[in-house]
Amino acid sequence: MAVQTRKERIDIRVTKEEKQLIEKAAAESRLSISSYLISLALKQAKIDLVKNKTIYLNDEEALRFYEIINHPSELTEYQKKLLDEIDFDKKLDL
């Protein structure tokens, strides 16, 4: 895998105390400040993106969801008509 050169910049302002704390943590991790901050920011960004796409259900909601999935209601005539119109062999471009 080729190494990508980082060319973009993100500038942030911190207090003296925040900078000292970050410098100490980076040093203890044996990373430069940039590498330390990038690794933390990327890790958190991935967590946030997954979290924003996850649906959390309480026990009652989870039971209701389970019931709906495992015991679907009868399709209406309109829903049946729509299903008949779908070409399931056609590849979807997502």
mmCIF file of C-alpha atoms in Angstrom, residues 12 19 28 30 36 38 45-46 51 57-58 71 76 80 86 90 92:
data_model
loop_
_atom_site.group_PDB
_atom_site.id
_atom_site.type_symbol
_atom_site.label_atom_id
_atom_site.label_comp_id
_atom_site.label_asym_id
_atom_site.label_seq_id
_atom_site.Cartn_x
_atom_site.Cartn_y
_atom_site.Cartn_z
ATOM 1 C CA ILE A 12 -7.181 24.586 16.071
ATOM 2 C CA LYS A 19 -1.660 22.065 24.780
ATOM 3 C CA GLU A 28 3.785 9.104 26.459
ATOM 4 C CA ARG A 30 5.557 7.984 21.536
ATOM 5 C CA TYR A 36 -1.580 11.638 18.210
ATOM 6 C CA ILE A 38 -5.050 12.497 13.969
ATOM 7 C CA ALA A 45 -14.988 10.051 13.647
ATOM 8 C CA LYS A 46 -15.496 6.380 12.755
ATOM 9 C CA LYS A 51 -23.361 5.608 16.010
ATOM 10 C CA LEU A 57 -34.520 0.322 20.683
ATOM 11 C CA ASN A 58 -35.741 -0.157 24.228
ATOM 12 C CA HIS A 71 -45.289 -11.761 11.644
ATOM 13 C CA THR A 76 -52.720 -4.395 0.627
ATOM 14 C CA LYS A 80 -49.079 -6.157 -4.197
ATOM 15 C CA ILE A 86 -40.556 -4.088 -9.502
ATOM 16 C CA LYS A 90 -32.385 -5.242 -12.392
ATOM 17 C CA LEU A 92 -29.497 -1.273 -8.353
#
